[in-house]
Tab-separated table of N, CA and C in Angstrom:
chain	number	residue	atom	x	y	z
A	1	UNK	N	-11.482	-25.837	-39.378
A	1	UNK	CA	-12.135	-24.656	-39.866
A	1	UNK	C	-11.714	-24.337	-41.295
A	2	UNK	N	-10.635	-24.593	-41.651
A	2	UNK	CA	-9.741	-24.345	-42.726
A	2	UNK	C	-10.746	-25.460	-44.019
A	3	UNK	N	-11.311	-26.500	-43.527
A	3	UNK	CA	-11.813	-27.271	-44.641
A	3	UNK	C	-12.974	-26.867	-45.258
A	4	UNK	N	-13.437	-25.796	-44.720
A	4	UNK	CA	-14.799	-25.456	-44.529
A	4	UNK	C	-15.075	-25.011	-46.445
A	5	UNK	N	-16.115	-24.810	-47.169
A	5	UNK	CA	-15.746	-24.635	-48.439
A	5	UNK	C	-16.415	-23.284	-48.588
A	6	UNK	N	-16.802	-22.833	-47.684
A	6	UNK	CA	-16.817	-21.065	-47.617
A	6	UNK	C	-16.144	-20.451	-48.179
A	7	UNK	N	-16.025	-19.519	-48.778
A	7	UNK	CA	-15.030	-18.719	-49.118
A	7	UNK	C	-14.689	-17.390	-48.464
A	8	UNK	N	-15.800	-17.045	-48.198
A	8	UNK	CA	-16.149	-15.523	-47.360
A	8	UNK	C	-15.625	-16.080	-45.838
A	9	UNK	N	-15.975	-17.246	-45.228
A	9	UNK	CA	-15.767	-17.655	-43.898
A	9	UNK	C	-14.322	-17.709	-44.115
A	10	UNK	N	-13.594	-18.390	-44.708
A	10	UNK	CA	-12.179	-18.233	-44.573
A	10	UNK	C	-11.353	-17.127	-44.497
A	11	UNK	N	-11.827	-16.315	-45.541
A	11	UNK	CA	-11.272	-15.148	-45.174
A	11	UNK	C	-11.326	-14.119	-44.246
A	12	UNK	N	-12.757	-14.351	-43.535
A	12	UNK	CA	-12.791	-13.785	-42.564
A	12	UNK	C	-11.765	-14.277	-41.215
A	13	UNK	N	-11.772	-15.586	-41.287
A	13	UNK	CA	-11.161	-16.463	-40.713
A	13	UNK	C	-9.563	-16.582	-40.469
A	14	UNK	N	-8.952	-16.200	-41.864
A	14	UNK	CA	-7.406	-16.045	-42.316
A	14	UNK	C	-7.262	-14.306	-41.606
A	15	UNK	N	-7.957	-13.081	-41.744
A	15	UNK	CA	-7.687	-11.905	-41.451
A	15	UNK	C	-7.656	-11.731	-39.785
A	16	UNK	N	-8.610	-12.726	-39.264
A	16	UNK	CA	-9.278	-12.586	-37.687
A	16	UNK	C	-7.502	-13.808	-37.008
A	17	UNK	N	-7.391	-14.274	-37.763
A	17	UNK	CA	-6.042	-15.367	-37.462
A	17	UNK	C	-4.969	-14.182	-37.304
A	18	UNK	N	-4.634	-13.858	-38.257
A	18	UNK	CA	-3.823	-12.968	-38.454
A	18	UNK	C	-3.861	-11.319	-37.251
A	19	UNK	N	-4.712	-11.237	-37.242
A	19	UNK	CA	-5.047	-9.626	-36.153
A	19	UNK	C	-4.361	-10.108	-34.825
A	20	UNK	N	-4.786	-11.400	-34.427
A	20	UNK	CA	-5.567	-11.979	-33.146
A	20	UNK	C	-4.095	-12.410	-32.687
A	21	UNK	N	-3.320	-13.191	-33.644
A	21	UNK	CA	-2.095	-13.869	-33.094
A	21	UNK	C	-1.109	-13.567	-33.919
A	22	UNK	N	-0.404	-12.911	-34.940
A	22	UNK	CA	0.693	-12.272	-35.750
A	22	UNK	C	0.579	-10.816	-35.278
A	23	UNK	N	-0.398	-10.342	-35.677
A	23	UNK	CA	-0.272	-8.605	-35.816
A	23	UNK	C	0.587	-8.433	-33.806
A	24	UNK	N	-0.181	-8.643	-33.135
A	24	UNK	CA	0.585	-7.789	-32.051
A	24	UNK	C	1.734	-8.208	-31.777
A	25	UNK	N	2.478	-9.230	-32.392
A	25	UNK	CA	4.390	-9.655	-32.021
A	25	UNK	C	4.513	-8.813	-33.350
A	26	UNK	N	3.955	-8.280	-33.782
A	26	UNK	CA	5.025	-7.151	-34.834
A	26	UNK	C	5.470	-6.263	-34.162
A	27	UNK	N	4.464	-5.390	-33.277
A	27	UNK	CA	4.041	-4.383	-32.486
A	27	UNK	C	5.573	-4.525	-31.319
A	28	UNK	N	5.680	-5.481	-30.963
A	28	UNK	CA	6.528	-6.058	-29.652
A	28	UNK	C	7.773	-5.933	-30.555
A	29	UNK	N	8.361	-6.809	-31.843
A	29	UNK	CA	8.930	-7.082	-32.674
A	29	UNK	C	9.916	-5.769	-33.058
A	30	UNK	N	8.834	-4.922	-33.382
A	30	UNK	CA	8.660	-3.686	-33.785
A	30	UNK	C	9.563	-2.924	-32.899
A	31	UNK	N	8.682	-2.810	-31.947
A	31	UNK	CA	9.317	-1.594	-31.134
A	31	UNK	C	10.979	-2.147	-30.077
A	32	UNK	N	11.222	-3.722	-30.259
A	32	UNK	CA	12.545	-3.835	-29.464
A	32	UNK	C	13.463	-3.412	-30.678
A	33	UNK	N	12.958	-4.117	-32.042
A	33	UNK	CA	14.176	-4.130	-32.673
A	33	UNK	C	14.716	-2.364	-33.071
A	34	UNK	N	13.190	-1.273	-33.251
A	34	UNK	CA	13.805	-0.161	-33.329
A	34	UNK	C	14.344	0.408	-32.067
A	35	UNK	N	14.033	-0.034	-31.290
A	35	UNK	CA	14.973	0.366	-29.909
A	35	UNK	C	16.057	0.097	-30.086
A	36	UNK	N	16.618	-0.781	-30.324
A	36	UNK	CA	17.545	-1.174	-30.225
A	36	UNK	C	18.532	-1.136	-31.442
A	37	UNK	N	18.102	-1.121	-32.494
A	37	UNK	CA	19.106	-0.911	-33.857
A	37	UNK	C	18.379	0.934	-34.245
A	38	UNK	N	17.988	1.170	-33.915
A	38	UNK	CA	17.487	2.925	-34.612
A	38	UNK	C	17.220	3.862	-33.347
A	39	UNK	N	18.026	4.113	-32.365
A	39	UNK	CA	17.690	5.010	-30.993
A	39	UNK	C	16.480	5.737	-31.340
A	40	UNK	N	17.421	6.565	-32.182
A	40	UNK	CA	16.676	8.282	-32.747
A	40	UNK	C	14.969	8.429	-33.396
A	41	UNK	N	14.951	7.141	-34.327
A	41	UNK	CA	13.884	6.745	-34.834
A	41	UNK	C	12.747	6.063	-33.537
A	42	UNK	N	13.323	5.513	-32.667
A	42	UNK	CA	12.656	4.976	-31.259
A	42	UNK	C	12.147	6.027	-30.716
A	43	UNK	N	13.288	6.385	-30.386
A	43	UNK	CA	12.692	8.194	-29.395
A	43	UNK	C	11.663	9.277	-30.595
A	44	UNK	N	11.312	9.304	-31.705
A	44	UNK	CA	10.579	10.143	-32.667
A	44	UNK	C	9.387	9.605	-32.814
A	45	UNK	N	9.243	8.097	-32.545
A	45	UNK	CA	8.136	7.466	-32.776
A	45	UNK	C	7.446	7.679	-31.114
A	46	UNK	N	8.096	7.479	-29.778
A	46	UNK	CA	7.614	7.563	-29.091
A	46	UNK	C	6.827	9.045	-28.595
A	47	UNK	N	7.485	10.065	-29.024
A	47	UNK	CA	7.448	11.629	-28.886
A	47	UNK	C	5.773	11.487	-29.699
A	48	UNK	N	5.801	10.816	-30.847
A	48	UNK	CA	4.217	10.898	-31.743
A	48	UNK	C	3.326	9.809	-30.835
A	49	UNK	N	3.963	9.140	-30.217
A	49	UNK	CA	2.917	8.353	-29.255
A	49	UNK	C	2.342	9.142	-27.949
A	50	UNK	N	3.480	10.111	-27.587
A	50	UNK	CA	2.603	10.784	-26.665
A	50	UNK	C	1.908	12.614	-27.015
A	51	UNK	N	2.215	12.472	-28.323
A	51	UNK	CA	1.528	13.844	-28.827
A	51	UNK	C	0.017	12.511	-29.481
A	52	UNK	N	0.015	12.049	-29.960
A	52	UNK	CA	-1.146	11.130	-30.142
A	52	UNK	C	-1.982	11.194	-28.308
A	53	UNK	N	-1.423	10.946	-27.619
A	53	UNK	CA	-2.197	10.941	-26.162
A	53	UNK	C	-2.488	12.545	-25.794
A	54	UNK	N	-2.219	12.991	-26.594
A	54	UNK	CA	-2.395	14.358	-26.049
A	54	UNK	C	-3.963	14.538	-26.435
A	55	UNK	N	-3.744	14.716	-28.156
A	55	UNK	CA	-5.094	14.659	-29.081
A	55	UNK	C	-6.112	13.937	-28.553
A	56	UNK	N	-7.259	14.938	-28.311
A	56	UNK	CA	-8.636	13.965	-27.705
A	56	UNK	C	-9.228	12.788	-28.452
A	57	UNK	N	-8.824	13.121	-30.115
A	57	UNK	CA	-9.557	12.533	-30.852
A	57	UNK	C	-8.695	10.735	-30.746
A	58	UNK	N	-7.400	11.128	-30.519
A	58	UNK	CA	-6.664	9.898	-30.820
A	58	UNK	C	-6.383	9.348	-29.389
A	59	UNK	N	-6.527	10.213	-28.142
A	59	UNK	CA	-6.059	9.166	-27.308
A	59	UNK	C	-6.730	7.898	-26.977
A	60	UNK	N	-8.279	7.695	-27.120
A	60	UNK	CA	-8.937	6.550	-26.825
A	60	UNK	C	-8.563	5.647	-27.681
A	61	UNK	N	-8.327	5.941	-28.922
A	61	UNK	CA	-8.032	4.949	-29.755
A	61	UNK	C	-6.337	4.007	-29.481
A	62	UNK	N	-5.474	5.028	-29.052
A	62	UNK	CA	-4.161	4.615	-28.588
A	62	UNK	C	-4.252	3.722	-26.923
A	63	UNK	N	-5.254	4.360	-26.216
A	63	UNK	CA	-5.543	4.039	-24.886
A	63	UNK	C	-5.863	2.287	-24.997
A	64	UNK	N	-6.867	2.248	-26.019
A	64	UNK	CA	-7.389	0.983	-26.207
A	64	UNK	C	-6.548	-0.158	-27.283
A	65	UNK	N	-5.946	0.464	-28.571
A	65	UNK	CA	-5.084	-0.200	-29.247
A	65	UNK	C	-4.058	-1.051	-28.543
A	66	UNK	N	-2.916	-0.106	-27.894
A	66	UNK	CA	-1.807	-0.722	-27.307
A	66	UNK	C	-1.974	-2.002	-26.394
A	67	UNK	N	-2.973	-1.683	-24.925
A	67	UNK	CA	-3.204	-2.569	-24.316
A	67	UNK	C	-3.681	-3.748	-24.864
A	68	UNK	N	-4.347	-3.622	-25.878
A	68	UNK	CA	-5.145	-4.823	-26.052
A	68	UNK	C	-4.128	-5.856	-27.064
A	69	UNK	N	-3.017	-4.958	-27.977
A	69	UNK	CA	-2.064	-5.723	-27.992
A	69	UNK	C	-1.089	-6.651	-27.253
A	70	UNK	N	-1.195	-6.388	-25.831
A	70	UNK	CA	-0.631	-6.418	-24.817
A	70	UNK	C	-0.941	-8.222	-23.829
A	71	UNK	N	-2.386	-7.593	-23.798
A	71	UNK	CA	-3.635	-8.593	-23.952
A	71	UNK	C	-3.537	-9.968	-24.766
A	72	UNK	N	-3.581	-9.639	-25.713
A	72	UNK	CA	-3.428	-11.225	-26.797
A	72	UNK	C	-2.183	-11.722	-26.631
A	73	UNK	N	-0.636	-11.137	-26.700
A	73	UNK	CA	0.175	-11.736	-26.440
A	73	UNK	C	0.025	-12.730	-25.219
A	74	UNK	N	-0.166	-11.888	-24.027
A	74	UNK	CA	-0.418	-12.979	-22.973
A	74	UNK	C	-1.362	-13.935	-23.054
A	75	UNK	N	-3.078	-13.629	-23.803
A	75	UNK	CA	-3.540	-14.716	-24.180
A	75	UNK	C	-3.209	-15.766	-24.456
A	76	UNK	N	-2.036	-15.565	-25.334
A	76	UNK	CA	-1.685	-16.677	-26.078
A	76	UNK	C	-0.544	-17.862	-25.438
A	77	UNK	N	0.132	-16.960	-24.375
A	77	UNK	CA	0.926	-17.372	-23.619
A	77	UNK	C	0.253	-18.519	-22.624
A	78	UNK	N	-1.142	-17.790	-22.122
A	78	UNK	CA	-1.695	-18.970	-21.529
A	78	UNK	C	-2.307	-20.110	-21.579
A	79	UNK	N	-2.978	-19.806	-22.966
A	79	UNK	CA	-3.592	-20.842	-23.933
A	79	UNK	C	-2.379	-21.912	-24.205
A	80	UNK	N	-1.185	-21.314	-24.287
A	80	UNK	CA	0.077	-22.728	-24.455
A	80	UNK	C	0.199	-23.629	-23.422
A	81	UNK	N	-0.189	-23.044	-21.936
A	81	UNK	CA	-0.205	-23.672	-20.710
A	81	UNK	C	-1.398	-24.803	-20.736
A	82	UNK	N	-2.138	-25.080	-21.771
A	82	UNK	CA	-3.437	-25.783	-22.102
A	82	UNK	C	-4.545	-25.112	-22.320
A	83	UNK	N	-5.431	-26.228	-22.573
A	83	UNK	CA	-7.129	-25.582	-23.083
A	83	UNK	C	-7.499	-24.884	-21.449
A	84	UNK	N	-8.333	-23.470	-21.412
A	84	UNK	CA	-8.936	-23.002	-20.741
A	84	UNK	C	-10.415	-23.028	-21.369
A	85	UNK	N	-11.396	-22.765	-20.373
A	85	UNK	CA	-12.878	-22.357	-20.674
A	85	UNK	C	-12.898	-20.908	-20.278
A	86	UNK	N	-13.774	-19.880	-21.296
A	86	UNK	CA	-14.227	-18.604	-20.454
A	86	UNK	C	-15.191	-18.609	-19.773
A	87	UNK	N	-15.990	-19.589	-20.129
A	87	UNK	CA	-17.650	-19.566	-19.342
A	87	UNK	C	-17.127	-21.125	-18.636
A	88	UNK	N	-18.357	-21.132	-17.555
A	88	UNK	CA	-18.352	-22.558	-16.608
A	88	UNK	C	-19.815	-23.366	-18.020
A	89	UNK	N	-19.710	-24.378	-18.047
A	89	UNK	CA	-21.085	-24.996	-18.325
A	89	UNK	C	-22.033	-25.131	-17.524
A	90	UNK	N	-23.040	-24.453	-17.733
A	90	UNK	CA	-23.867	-24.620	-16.969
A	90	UNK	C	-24.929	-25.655	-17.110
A	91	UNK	N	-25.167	-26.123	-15.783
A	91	UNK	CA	-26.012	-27.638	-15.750
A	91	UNK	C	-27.419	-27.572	-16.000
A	92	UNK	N	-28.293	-28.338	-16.404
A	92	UNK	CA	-29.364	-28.624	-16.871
A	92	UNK	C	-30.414	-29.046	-16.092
């Protein structure tokens, strides 16, 4: 995909790479290492995670963010176990 001489496709390509399989081990990354080296800063961030669930406007967005971070990690976990299909092929 990378050879492709698109320019617009790559970058779409390099940002969708990046969301899909880096961004959510920050998230994971993120929240052990401030657990664990910053208590106080852990517990202040979590207190805004559940005043965020409070807010109507923000809880769907938190409802749906987190999990789906949650989501790709394991994706990816299983995809290491080998190639999967999402669809069956269907016969002709």
């Amino acid at each position: 995909m990378m050879r492709s001489k698109n320019r617009k496709y790559k970058a779409i390509f390099l940002e969708e790479f990046y969301l899909h399989l880096i961004n959510p081990w920050f998230l994971v990354l993120g929240v052990v290492l401030t657990a664990i080296y910053l208590p106080k800063l852990f517990l202040f961030l979590l207190l805004v995670l559940l005043i965020a669930l409070v807010i109507p406007q923000t809880r769907e967005l938190v409802k749906a963010w987190v999990p789906n971070q949650f989501f790709l990690i394991m994706a990816q976990f299983k995809a290491l176990r080998g190639e999967f299909l999402m669809w069956k092929k269907e016969s002709k």
